[in-house]
Coordinates of C-alpha atoms and ligand atoms in Angstrom, one line a residue:
M889 CA -37.3 20.9 -60.4
A890 CA -34.2 19.1 -59.1
R891 CA -31.8 17.5 -61.6
F892 CA -30.0 14.3 -60.7
I893 CA -26.3 13.5 -61.1
F894 CA -25.5 9.8 -60.6
I895 CA -22.0 8.8 -59.8
T896 CA -20.8 5.3 -60.6
G897 CA -17.4 3.6 -60.4
G898 CA -15.7 1.1 -62.6
V899 CA -12.5 -1.0 -62.9
V900 CA -11.6 -1.0 -59.2
S901 CA -12.9 0.3 -55.9
S902 CA -11.4 3.1 -53.9
L903 CA -11.3 5.6 -56.8
G904 CA -12.6 8.4 -54.6
K905 CA -16.2 8.5 -55.7
G906 CA -17.1 10.0 -52.4
L907 CA -14.6 12.9 -52.8
L908 CA -15.8 13.3 -56.4
A909 CA -19.4 13.7 -55.2
A910 CA -18.4 16.0 -52.5
S911 CA -16.2 18.1 -54.8
L912 CA -18.8 18.3 -57.5
G913 CA -21.3 19.4 -54.9
A914 CA -19.0 22.1 -53.7
L915 CA -18.4 23.3 -57.3
L916 CA -22.0 23.5 -58.1
Q917 CA -22.7 25.3 -54.9
A918 CA -19.9 27.7 -55.7
R919 CA -21.9 28.5 -58.8
G920 CA -24.9 29.4 -56.7
Y921 CA -26.9 26.2 -57.0
K922 CA -28.6 24.4 -54.1
V923 CA -27.3 20.8 -53.8
R924 CA -27.7 17.7 -51.6
I925 CA -25.6 14.6 -51.9
R926 CA -26.8 11.0 -51.2
K927 CA -25.2 7.6 -51.0
F928 CA -26.6 4.3 -52.1
D929 CA -24.9 1.4 -50.3
P930 CA -25.4 -2.0 -51.9
Y931 CA -24.6 -4.1 -48.8
L932 CA -27.2 -6.0 -46.8
N933 CA -26.6 -4.4 -43.4
V934 CA -29.5 -2.1 -42.6
D935 CA -27.0 0.6 -41.7
P936 CA -23.2 0.6 -41.0
G937 CA -23.9 0.9 -37.2
T938 CA -23.1 -2.7 -36.4
M939 CA -20.1 -3.0 -38.7
S940 CA -16.6 -3.1 -37.3
P941 CA -14.6 0.1 -38.0
Y942 CA -12.0 -2.2 -39.5
Q943 CA -14.5 -3.4 -42.1
H944 CA -16.2 -0.1 -42.9
G945 CA -14.3 2.8 -41.4
E946 CA -16.0 5.4 -39.3
V947 CA -19.8 5.4 -38.8
Y948 CA -20.9 8.9 -39.6
V949 CA -23.8 10.1 -37.4
T950 CA -26.3 12.8 -38.7
D951 CA -28.2 15.4 -36.6
D952 CA -31.3 13.3 -37.1
G953 CA -29.6 10.3 -35.6
A954 CA -28.8 8.2 -38.6
E955 CA -25.8 6.0 -38.6
T956 CA -24.4 6.4 -42.1
D957 CA -21.5 5.8 -44.4
L958 CA -18.4 7.8 -43.9
D959 CA -18.8 9.4 -47.3
L960 CA -21.6 11.5 -45.9
G961 CA -18.9 13.1 -43.7
H962 CA -17.1 14.2 -46.9
Y963 CA -20.4 15.6 -48.3
E964 CA -21.0 17.7 -45.2
R965 CA -17.4 18.9 -45.0
Y966 CA -17.4 20.0 -48.6
T967 CA -20.8 21.5 -48.9
G968 CA -21.7 22.5 -45.3
V969 CA -25.1 20.9 -45.9
S970 CA -26.1 18.8 -42.9
A971 CA -26.8 15.2 -44.0
R972 CA -30.0 13.4 -43.0
Q973 CA -31.3 9.9 -42.6
S974 CA -32.8 10.4 -46.1
D975 CA -29.3 10.8 -47.6
N976 CA -28.1 7.2 -47.1
I977 CA -29.8 4.0 -48.1
T978 CA -28.6 0.4 -48.1
S979 CA -29.9 -2.7 -49.7
G980 CA -30.5 -4.0 -46.2
R981 CA -32.9 -1.2 -45.4
I982 CA -34.7 -1.5 -48.7
Y983 CA -35.2 -5.2 -48.2
S984 CA -36.2 -5.0 -44.6
D985 CA -38.8 -2.3 -45.5
I986 CA -40.1 -4.4 -48.3
I987 CA -40.3 -7.6 -46.3
A988 CA -42.1 -5.8 -43.5
K989 CA -44.7 -4.5 -46.0
E990 CA -45.0 -7.9 -47.5
R991 CA -45.7 -9.4 -44.0
R992 CA -48.3 -6.8 -43.4
G993 CA -50.0 -7.8 -46.6
D994 CA -49.5 -4.4 -48.2
Y995 CA -48.7 -5.9 -51.6
L996 CA -52.3 -7.4 -51.8
G997 CA -51.2 -10.8 -53.0
A998 CA -48.7 -9.7 -55.6
T999 CA -45.4 -11.5 -56.1
V1000 CA -42.7 -9.3 -54.6
Q1001 CA -39.7 -8.9 -56.9
V1002 CA -36.5 -7.0 -57.4
V1003 CA -38.1 -5.3 -60.5
P1004 CA -40.4 -3.5 -59.8
H1005 CA -40.5 -3.5 -56.0
V1006 CA -36.9 -3.0 -55.0
T1007 CA -36.2 -0.7 -57.9
N1008 CA -39.3 1.4 -57.1
Q1009 CA -38.2 1.8 -53.6
I1010 CA -34.8 3.0 -54.8
K1011 CA -36.4 5.5 -57.1
E1012 CA -38.6 6.8 -54.3
F1013 CA -35.6 7.2 -52.1
A1014 CA -33.7 9.2 -54.7
Q1015 CA -36.6 11.6 -55.1
N1016 CA -37.7 11.9 -51.5
D1017 CA -37.1 15.1 -49.6
I1018 CA -35.6 17.2 -52.4
D1019 CA -37.8 20.3 -52.4
G1020 CA -36.0 23.5 -53.4
L1021 CA -32.9 21.8 -54.6
D1022 CA -31.2 22.4 -58.0
F1023 CA -29.1 19.2 -58.0
V1024 CA -29.2 15.9 -56.2
I1025 CA -26.0 14.1 -56.5
C1026 CA -26.2 10.3 -55.8
E1027 CA -23.2 8.2 -55.3
I1028 CA -23.7 4.5 -56.0
G1029 CA -21.4 2.4 -53.8
G1030 CA -19.4 -0.5 -55.2
T1031 CA -18.2 -1.1 -58.7
I1032 CA -20.2 -1.6 -61.9
G1033 CA -20.5 -5.3 -62.5
D1034 CA -21.0 -6.2 -58.8
I1035 CA -24.0 -8.4 -58.3
E1036 CA -25.2 -6.3 -55.4
S1037 CA -25.3 -3.0 -57.1
L1038 CA -27.3 -4.2 -60.1
P1039 CA -30.8 -3.2 -58.7
F1040 CA -29.5 0.3 -58.1
V1041 CA -28.1 0.6 -61.6
E1042 CA -31.4 -0.7 -63.0
A1043 CA -33.4 1.7 -60.9
L1044 CA -31.4 4.7 -62.0
R1045 CA -31.7 3.6 -65.6
Q1046 CA -35.5 3.6 -65.2
L1047 CA -35.4 6.9 -63.3
K1048 CA -33.6 8.5 -66.2
N1049 CA -36.5 7.5 -68.5
D1050 CA -39.1 8.4 -66.0
L1051 CA -37.8 11.9 -65.6
G1052 CA -37.1 12.5 -69.3
P1053 CA -34.4 14.5 -71.1
G1054 CA -32.2 17.0 -69.3
R1055 CA -33.0 15.8 -65.8
T1056 CA -30.2 13.2 -65.2
V1057 CA -26.5 13.0 -65.9
F1058 CA -24.3 9.9 -65.3
V1059 CA -20.7 10.5 -64.3
H1060 CA -18.6 7.4 -64.3
T1061 CA -15.3 7.1 -62.5
T1062 CA -12.6 4.8 -63.9
L1063 CA -8.9 4.1 -63.6
V1064 CA -6.3 4.7 -66.3
P1065 CA -3.4 2.6 -65.1
Y1066 CA 0.2 3.2 -66.0
I1067 CA 2.2 0.1 -67.0
A1068 CA 5.7 0.9 -66.1
A1069 CA 7.3 -1.9 -68.2
A1070 CA 5.7 -0.5 -71.3
G1071 CA 5.9 3.1 -70.2
E1072 CA 2.2 3.6 -71.2
L1073 CA -1.1 4.5 -69.8
K1074 CA -3.8 2.0 -70.6
T1075 CA -7.3 3.0 -71.6
K1076 CA -8.7 -0.5 -72.1
P1077 CA -10.1 -1.0 -68.6
T1078 CA -12.0 2.3 -69.0
Q1079 CA -13.4 1.2 -72.3
H1080 CA -14.5 -2.2 -70.8
S1081 CA -16.1 -0.6 -67.8
V1082 CA -18.1 1.9 -69.9
R1083 CA -19.2 -0.9 -72.2
E1084 CA -20.4 -2.8 -69.1
L1085 CA -22.4 0.2 -68.0
T1086 CA -23.9 0.7 -71.5
S1087 CA -24.9 -3.0 -71.4
Y1088 CA -27.2 -2.1 -68.5
G1089 CA -28.7 0.7 -70.6
I1090 CA -26.7 3.6 -69.2
Q1091 CA -24.5 5.8 -71.3
P1092 CA -22.3 7.9 -69.0
Q1093 CA -22.0 11.5 -70.2
V1094 CA -18.9 12.5 -68.2
L1095 CA -15.9 10.3 -67.4
L1096 CA -13.6 11.0 -64.5
C1097 CA -10.4 9.1 -65.2
R1098 CA -8.1 8.6 -62.2
S1099 CA -4.5 8.3 -63.2
E1100 CA -1.0 8.6 -61.7
H1101 CA 0.3 10.3 -64.8
P1102 CA -1.1 13.0 -67.0
I1103 CA -3.4 11.6 -69.7
P1104 CA -2.0 12.7 -73.1
D1105 CA -4.4 14.2 -75.7
N1106 CA -4.4 11.3 -78.0
E1107 CA -5.4 8.9 -75.2
R1108 CA -8.2 11.2 -74.2
E1109 CA -9.4 11.2 -77.8
K1110 CA -9.3 7.4 -77.8
I1111 CA -11.3 7.2 -74.6
A1112 CA -13.8 9.7 -76.0
L1113 CA -14.2 7.8 -79.2
F1114 CA -14.6 4.3 -77.7
C1115 CA -16.7 5.5 -74.8
N1116 CA -19.0 7.7 -76.8
V1117 CA -18.5 11.0 -74.9
P1118 CA -17.2 14.4 -76.1
K1119 CA -13.4 14.7 -75.6
G1120 CA -13.9 17.5 -73.1
A1121 CA -16.0 15.2 -70.9
V1122 CA -13.0 13.0 -70.4
I1123 CA -11.8 14.5 -67.2
Q1124 CA -8.3 13.7 -66.0
A1125 CA -8.0 13.2 -62.2
L1126 CA -4.5 13.0 -60.9
D1127 CA -3.6 12.3 -57.3
A1128 CA -4.1 15.5 -55.3
R1129 CA -1.6 16.9 -52.8
S1130 CA -4.5 17.5 -50.3
I1131 CA -8.1 16.3 -50.4
Y1132 CA -9.0 20.0 -50.1
D1133 CA -7.4 20.7 -53.5
V1134 CA -9.7 18.3 -55.2
P1135 CA -12.5 20.8 -55.9
L1136 CA -10.0 23.3 -57.4
Q1137 CA -8.3 20.6 -59.4
Y1138 CA -11.5 19.1 -60.8
H1139 CA -12.7 22.6 -61.7
R1140 CA -9.4 23.3 -63.6
E1141 CA -10.0 20.0 -65.5
G1142 CA -13.5 21.3 -66.4
L1143 CA -15.7 18.9 -64.3
D1144 CA -18.4 21.4 -63.3
E1145 CA -18.6 22.9 -66.8
E1146 CA -18.9 19.5 -68.5
V1147 CA -21.6 18.3 -66.1
L1148 CA -23.6 21.5 -66.7
K1149 CA -23.2 21.1 -70.5
A1150 CA -24.4 17.5 -70.3
F1151 CA -27.6 18.9 -68.8
G1152 CA -27.8 21.3 -71.7
I1153 CA -27.0 24.3 -69.4
E1154 CA -24.6 26.8 -70.8
P1155 CA -22.2 27.5 -67.8
E1156 CA -22.3 31.2 -66.9
G1157 CA -19.2 32.8 -65.5
K1158 CA -17.0 31.1 -63.0
P1159 CA -17.7 29.5 -59.6
D1160 CA -16.7 31.5 -56.6
L1161 CA -13.9 29.4 -55.2
T1162 CA -12.5 31.9 -52.7
R1163 CA -13.1 29.6 -49.7
W1164 CA -11.2 26.7 -51.3
L1165 CA -8.4 29.0 -52.3
D1166 CA -8.2 30.2 -48.8
I1167 CA -8.1 26.7 -47.4
M1168 CA -5.3 25.7 -49.8
D1169 CA -3.4 28.8 -48.8
R1170 CA -3.5 27.5 -45.3
V1171 CA -2.4 24.0 -46.4
D1172 CA 0.5 25.4 -48.4
H1173 CA 1.7 28.1 -46.1
P1174 CA 1.4 27.0 -42.5
E1175 CA 3.1 29.2 -39.9
G1176 CA 4.2 26.4 -37.6
E1177 CA 3.3 22.9 -36.7
V1178 CA 2.0 20.8 -33.8
T1179 CA 2.0 17.1 -33.1
I1180 CA -1.1 15.5 -31.6
G1181 CA -1.1 12.0 -30.2
V1182 CA -4.4 10.1 -30.7
V1183 CA -4.5 7.3 -28.2
G1184 CA -7.1 4.8 -29.5
K1185 CA -7.9 1.3 -30.5
Y1186 CA -8.4 1.3 -34.2
V1187 CA -5.2 3.3 -35.0
A1188 CA -4.1 0.8 -37.7
L1189 CA -6.9 2.0 -39.9
P1190 CA -7.1 5.8 -40.2
D1191 CA -10.5 5.5 -42.0
A1192 CA -11.9 4.5 -38.6
Y1193 CA -11.2 8.0 -37.4
K1194 CA -11.9 9.9 -40.6
S1195 CA -13.8 12.9 -39.3
L1196 CA -11.5 13.1 -36.3
R1197 CA -8.5 13.4 -38.5
E1198 CA -10.1 16.1 -40.7
A1199 CA -11.3 18.0 -37.6
L1200 CA -7.8 18.1 -36.3
V1201 CA -6.6 19.4 -39.7
H1202 CA -9.4 22.0 -39.6
G1203 CA -8.2 23.1 -36.2
G1204 CA -4.8 23.6 -37.8
F1205 CA -6.4 25.7 -40.6
A1206 CA -7.9 28.0 -37.9
N1207 CA -4.5 28.4 -36.2
R1208 CA -2.6 28.5 -39.5
V1209 CA -0.5 25.5 -38.5
K1210 CA 0.2 22.1 -39.9
V1211 CA -1.1 19.3 -37.6
N1212 CA 0.9 16.1 -37.5
I1213 CA -1.1 13.2 -36.0
K1214 CA 0.6 10.3 -34.2
W1215 CA -1.7 7.3 -34.1
L1216 CA -0.9 5.5 -30.8
D1217 CA -2.2 2.1 -29.9
A1218 CA -3.6 2.5 -26.4
E1219 CA -2.6 -1.1 -25.5
M1220 CA 1.1 -0.1 -25.6
F1221 CA 0.5 2.0 -22.5
E1222 CA -0.7 -0.8 -20.4
G1223 CA 1.2 -2.8 -17.8
E1224 CA 4.6 -1.5 -16.9
N1225 CA 4.2 1.6 -18.9
E1226 CA 7.8 1.9 -20.0
N1227 CA 6.6 3.4 -23.4
L1228 CA 4.4 6.0 -21.8
A1229 CA 6.7 8.9 -21.1
S1230 CA 8.9 8.3 -24.2
E1231 CA 5.8 8.3 -26.5
L1232 CA 3.8 11.1 -24.9
E1233 CA 6.5 13.6 -23.8
P1234 CA 7.2 14.9 -27.3
L1235 CA 3.5 15.5 -28.0
H1236 CA 1.8 19.0 -28.0
G1237 CA -1.6 17.6 -27.3
I1238 CA -3.2 14.3 -26.4
L1239 CA -6.6 13.2 -27.7
V1240 CA -8.5 10.1 -26.6
P1241 CA -11.2 9.4 -29.2
G1242 CA -14.5 7.5 -29.1
G1243 CA -14.5 3.8 -29.0
F1244 CA -16.2 0.6 -27.8
G1245 CA -15.1 -2.2 -25.6
E1246 CA -12.5 -2.7 -22.9
R1247 CA -9.4 -3.4 -24.9
G1248 CA -6.9 -0.6 -24.5
S1249 CA -8.9 1.2 -21.9
E1250 CA -6.2 1.0 -19.2
G1251 CA -3.8 2.6 -21.7
K1252 CA -6.2 5.3 -22.4
I1253 CA -6.7 6.0 -18.7
A1254 CA -2.9 6.1 -18.3
A1255 CA -2.7 8.7 -21.2
V1256 CA -5.4 10.8 -19.5
R1257 CA -3.4 10.8 -16.3
F1258 CA -0.2 11.8 -18.1
A1259 CA -2.0 14.7 -19.8
R1260 CA -3.6 15.8 -16.4
E1261 CA -0.4 15.6 -14.4
R1262 CA 1.9 17.1 -17.0
G1263 CA -0.4 19.9 -18.1
V1264 CA -0.5 18.7 -21.7
P1265 CA -3.6 19.9 -23.6
F1266 CA -6.2 17.1 -23.6
L1267 CA -9.3 16.5 -25.6
G1268 CA -11.4 13.4 -24.6
I1269 CA -14.2 12.4 -27.0
C1270 CA -17.1 10.1 -25.9
L1271 CA -15.3 7.1 -24.6
G1272 CA -12.3 9.4 -24.1
M1273 CA -14.5 11.6 -21.8
Q1274 CA -15.7 8.6 -19.9
M1275 CA -12.0 7.5 -19.4
A1276 CA -11.2 11.0 -18.1
C1277 CA -14.0 10.6 -15.5
I1278 CA -12.8 7.2 -14.5
E1279 CA -9.2 8.5 -14.2
A1280 CA -10.4 11.3 -11.9
A1281 CA -12.5 8.9 -9.9
R1282 CA -9.6 6.5 -9.3
H1283 CA -6.8 8.9 -8.8
E1284 CA -8.5 12.0 -7.3
A1285 CA -11.7 10.8 -5.7
G1286 CA -10.3 7.6 -4.2
I1287 CA -12.7 5.3 -6.0
K1288 CA -9.9 2.8 -6.7
D1289 CA -12.0 0.3 -8.7
A1290 CA -14.0 2.9 -10.7
T1291 CA -15.1 1.6 -14.1
T1292 CA -17.9 1.6 -16.7
S1293 CA -20.5 -1.1 -16.9
E1294 CA -19.6 -1.5 -20.5
F1295 CA -16.6 -3.5 -19.4
G1296 CA -18.7 -6.0 -17.4
E1297 CA -19.8 -6.4 -13.8
K1298 CA -16.7 -5.6 -11.8
G1299 CA -15.7 -2.5 -9.8
E1300 CA -17.7 0.6 -9.2
P1301 CA -19.5 1.7 -12.4
I1302 CA -19.3 5.5 -12.4
V1303 CA -20.2 5.2 -16.1
G1304 CA -23.3 3.1 -16.7
L1305 CA -26.2 2.3 -18.9
I1306 CA -29.1 4.6 -18.5
T1307 CA -32.5 3.3 -19.6
E1308 CA -34.5 6.5 -20.1
W1309 CA -33.7 9.9 -21.4
M1310 CA -35.6 12.9 -23.0
S1311 CA -35.2 13.8 -26.6
E1312 CA -37.1 16.2 -28.9
E1313 CA -39.4 13.3 -29.8
G1314 CA -40.1 12.7 -26.1
L1315 CA -39.0 10.0 -23.7
Q1316 CA -36.6 7.5 -25.2
K1317 CA -36.1 4.1 -23.6
R1318 CA -33.6 1.3 -24.0
S1319 CA -32.7 -1.8 -22.2
A1320 CA -29.5 -3.8 -21.7
D1321 CA -30.7 -6.8 -23.7
T1322 CA -32.1 -5.2 -26.9
D1323 CA -30.4 -5.7 -30.3
L1324 CA -27.0 -4.1 -30.8
G1325 CA -28.3 -1.9 -33.6
G1326 CA -30.4 1.1 -32.6
T1327 CA -30.1 1.1 -28.9
M1328 CA -27.9 4.1 -28.5
R1329 CA -28.3 7.8 -27.8
L1330 CA -27.9 8.9 -31.4
G1331 CA -27.9 12.2 -33.2
A1332 CA -28.1 15.8 -32.1
Y1333 CA -28.9 16.7 -28.4
P1334 CA -28.7 20.1 -26.8
A1335 CA -26.4 20.9 -23.9
R1336 CA -26.2 23.9 -21.5
L1337 CA -22.7 25.2 -20.6
S1338 CA -21.9 26.8 -17.2
D1339 CA -21.2 30.5 -17.2
N1340 CA -17.6 31.4 -17.0
S1341 CA -16.5 27.9 -18.0
K1342 CA -13.7 27.2 -20.4
V1343 CA -16.0 25.5 -22.9
A1344 CA -18.4 28.5 -22.8
S1345 CA -15.6 30.7 -23.9
V1346 CA -14.4 28.2 -26.4
Y1347 CA -17.8 28.0 -28.0
G1348 CA -18.7 31.6 -27.4
T1349 CA -22.1 30.6 -26.2
N1350 CA -23.9 28.7 -23.4
E1351 CA -26.3 26.7 -25.6
I1352 CA -24.9 24.1 -28.0
S1353 CA -26.2 21.1 -29.9
E1354 CA -23.9 18.2 -30.7
R1355 CA -24.1 14.7 -32.2
H1356 CA -24.1 11.7 -30.0
R1357 CA -23.4 8.0 -30.5
H1358 CA -23.1 6.0 -27.3
R1359 CA -24.9 3.7 -24.9
Y1360 CA -23.3 4.6 -21.6
E1361 CA -23.3 7.9 -19.6
V1362 CA -21.3 9.2 -16.7
N1363 CA -23.6 8.7 -13.6
S1364 CA -24.5 12.2 -12.4
H1365 CA -24.6 10.9 -8.8
Y1366 CA -20.8 11.0 -8.8
I1367 CA -20.5 14.6 -9.8
P1368 CA -20.0 16.0 -6.3
E1369 CA -17.3 13.5 -5.5
L1370 CA -15.5 14.0 -8.8
E1371 CA -15.7 17.8 -8.6
K1372 CA -13.9 17.8 -5.3
G1373 CA -10.8 16.4 -7.1
G1374 CA -10.8 19.2 -9.6
L1375 CA -12.8 17.9 -12.6
I1376 CA -15.7 20.3 -13.3
F1377 CA -18.9 19.3 -15.0
S1378 CA -19.3 22.3 -17.2
G1379 CA -21.9 21.1 -19.7
M1380 CA -25.1 19.1 -18.9
S1381 CA -28.2 18.1 -20.8
P1382 CA -30.9 20.8 -20.4
D1383 CA -32.7 18.7 -17.7
G1384 CA -29.5 18.6 -15.7
E1385 CA -29.4 14.8 -15.8
L1386 CA -26.7 13.8 -18.3
P1387 CA -23.1 15.0 -18.1
E1388 CA -22.1 16.3 -21.5
I1389 CA -18.8 18.1 -20.8
V1390 CA -16.0 18.0 -18.2
E1391 CA -13.1 20.3 -17.8
R1392 CA -10.3 21.2 -15.4
P1393 CA -9.9 24.9 -14.4
D1394 CA -6.5 24.2 -12.9
H1395 CA -5.1 22.8 -16.2
P1396 CA -4.0 24.8 -19.3
W1397 CA -6.6 23.0 -21.6
F1398 CA -8.4 19.8 -20.5
I1399 CA -11.8 19.1 -21.9
G1400 CA -13.8 15.9 -22.2
V1401 CA -17.1 15.7 -24.2
Q1402 CA -19.7 13.0 -24.3
F1403 CA -20.5 13.8 -28.0
H1404 CA -18.6 13.8 -31.2
P1405 CA -17.6 17.4 -32.2
E1406 CA -15.5 16.1 -35.1
L1407 CA -18.7 15.3 -37.0
K1408 CA -19.6 18.9 -37.3
S1409 CA -16.2 20.4 -38.2
R1410 CA -15.8 21.8 -41.7
P1411 CA -12.6 23.1 -43.4
F1412 CA -14.1 26.5 -43.9
D1413 CA -15.8 26.5 -40.5
P1414 CA -13.5 24.6 -38.1
H1415 CA -15.2 23.3 -34.9
P1416 CA -14.4 25.6 -31.9
L1417 CA -13.2 22.7 -29.7
F1418 CA -10.6 21.7 -32.4
T1419 CA -9.7 25.3 -32.9
G1420 CA -9.2 25.7 -29.2
F1421 CA -7.4 22.4 -28.7
I1422 CA -4.9 23.0 -31.6
G1423 CA -4.4 26.6 -30.3
A1424 CA -3.6 25.2 -26.8
A1425 CA -1.2 22.7 -28.4
L1426 CA 0.5 25.5 -30.2
E1427 CA 0.9 27.4 -27.0
H1428 CA 2.2 24.2 -25.3
S1429 CA 4.7 23.7 -28.1
R1430 CA 6.2 27.1 -27.4
L1431 CA 6.8 26.3 -23.7
M1432 CA 8.6 23.1 -24.5
Ligands
LIG2751 N1 -18.5 2.9 -25.7 C1 -19.0 4.0 -25.2 C2 -20.5 4.1 -25.0 O1 -21.2 3.3 -25.7 C3 -18.5 5.2 -25.9 C4 -19.0 5.3 -27.3 C5 -18.2 6.2 -28.2 O2 -17.1 6.6 -27.9 N2 -18.8 6.5 -29.4 O3 -21.0 4.8 -24.3

């Protein structure tokens, strides 16, 4: 029967609970256990799909088409276990389900309340879909004491009692701040935060204490004493030099052992950390470096491109090089373009990522053109692929006003809204005027790659499945015109209707994809497109 590990956070937000959950998952997995990691988000949006990347960072899409919190990306990257819709729940979804049931009369006249109706729903979610697992790790978003997270905390307290001894462990993350003027680390915020948690009926068994300075023995003793945990269960978490060092670092501090002990399991032997040691060897001993320019819209907030950043780093691991990323605001390449050459010339590769809306699009098109004309390795993702097609239409196929209908009714829409397409569940339909949430082609779809194409050799296969998140598609009627200019449509949906991949045979490395390969890249299993792209950038750097 699966055991549950609940991860809460105290004192401040941004303590890295997501990385903790992911790293603990990786460590337990390295001991041979089967794990799955889940996220409880206390906000009232049904999912993060409608939130601005500035508010919430990237929206992480699963194979089964869920739009989820970016922490699920960490979970997948660290464990290799593909996340599912059933791994992320929000207060918004819980309330919307409950209210729908109430309207249908499912509660048979009962008064619908936070306890037990909301809490029951949370408990059900935690226990749903967990067959065959040894551990389910659940991260609770927000900070203990937030009004919004209270129903979650209460539900987990109940679940602990429902399941009985030895089935649940609470790991609480806190901050041990350093007061420079006094030259001291302060444990009081940790004490208060644990006290708050115990006031809700939860005694954490393991504390992960984030600190900028090593926590001396006597301070650990103090934390243990006041917070009612064994001293060994006060785990020090110093800032890591790479996020991929975190599993190794937490293991050295005893995290996995202490969690097992808290379950009453005597840890046997050591976890097999070979894959993490190998990754860190690549971090610490690169044999070169490349600089990639990402020409996008949300460049001020790197969290908006979380998976993309990591996938580029993974491409670096595969090629044993360090990847420097230059985040370039596409708007700076619009108009007179005086910045264009000076910014783009030093780059070894240009990437135009996914995005929404017209702002910066002319700058992205200018960057695509630069990459095409100068033979700079190029990867276009989703909107980036659509921009590559518009660039080809305008400058090679002579469709001067080529555009996408996403930008309004002007020009010739070579990219447009399609209203019907096939999925594994059958025919999917959408219309231009439905709600913003849930009208996209979302999740994994298969694609067929042409024989002898560059992408087929990059992937080493002709059949792929990749994750999508977009409303618009390149209109396949334009394929013959665009192909005359040199852009080849080398990947299509199995029915041959939807363009999935474009490439240029006359260019060193130019690929655009309608999907998001960055979502499936893992440090120990880099995505072939990123391995290929960074490899081509390395090659390009040698010619410069
Ligand atoms: N905005 C584009 C669309 O909806 C691309 C989306 C994306 O890049 N994720 O089709």
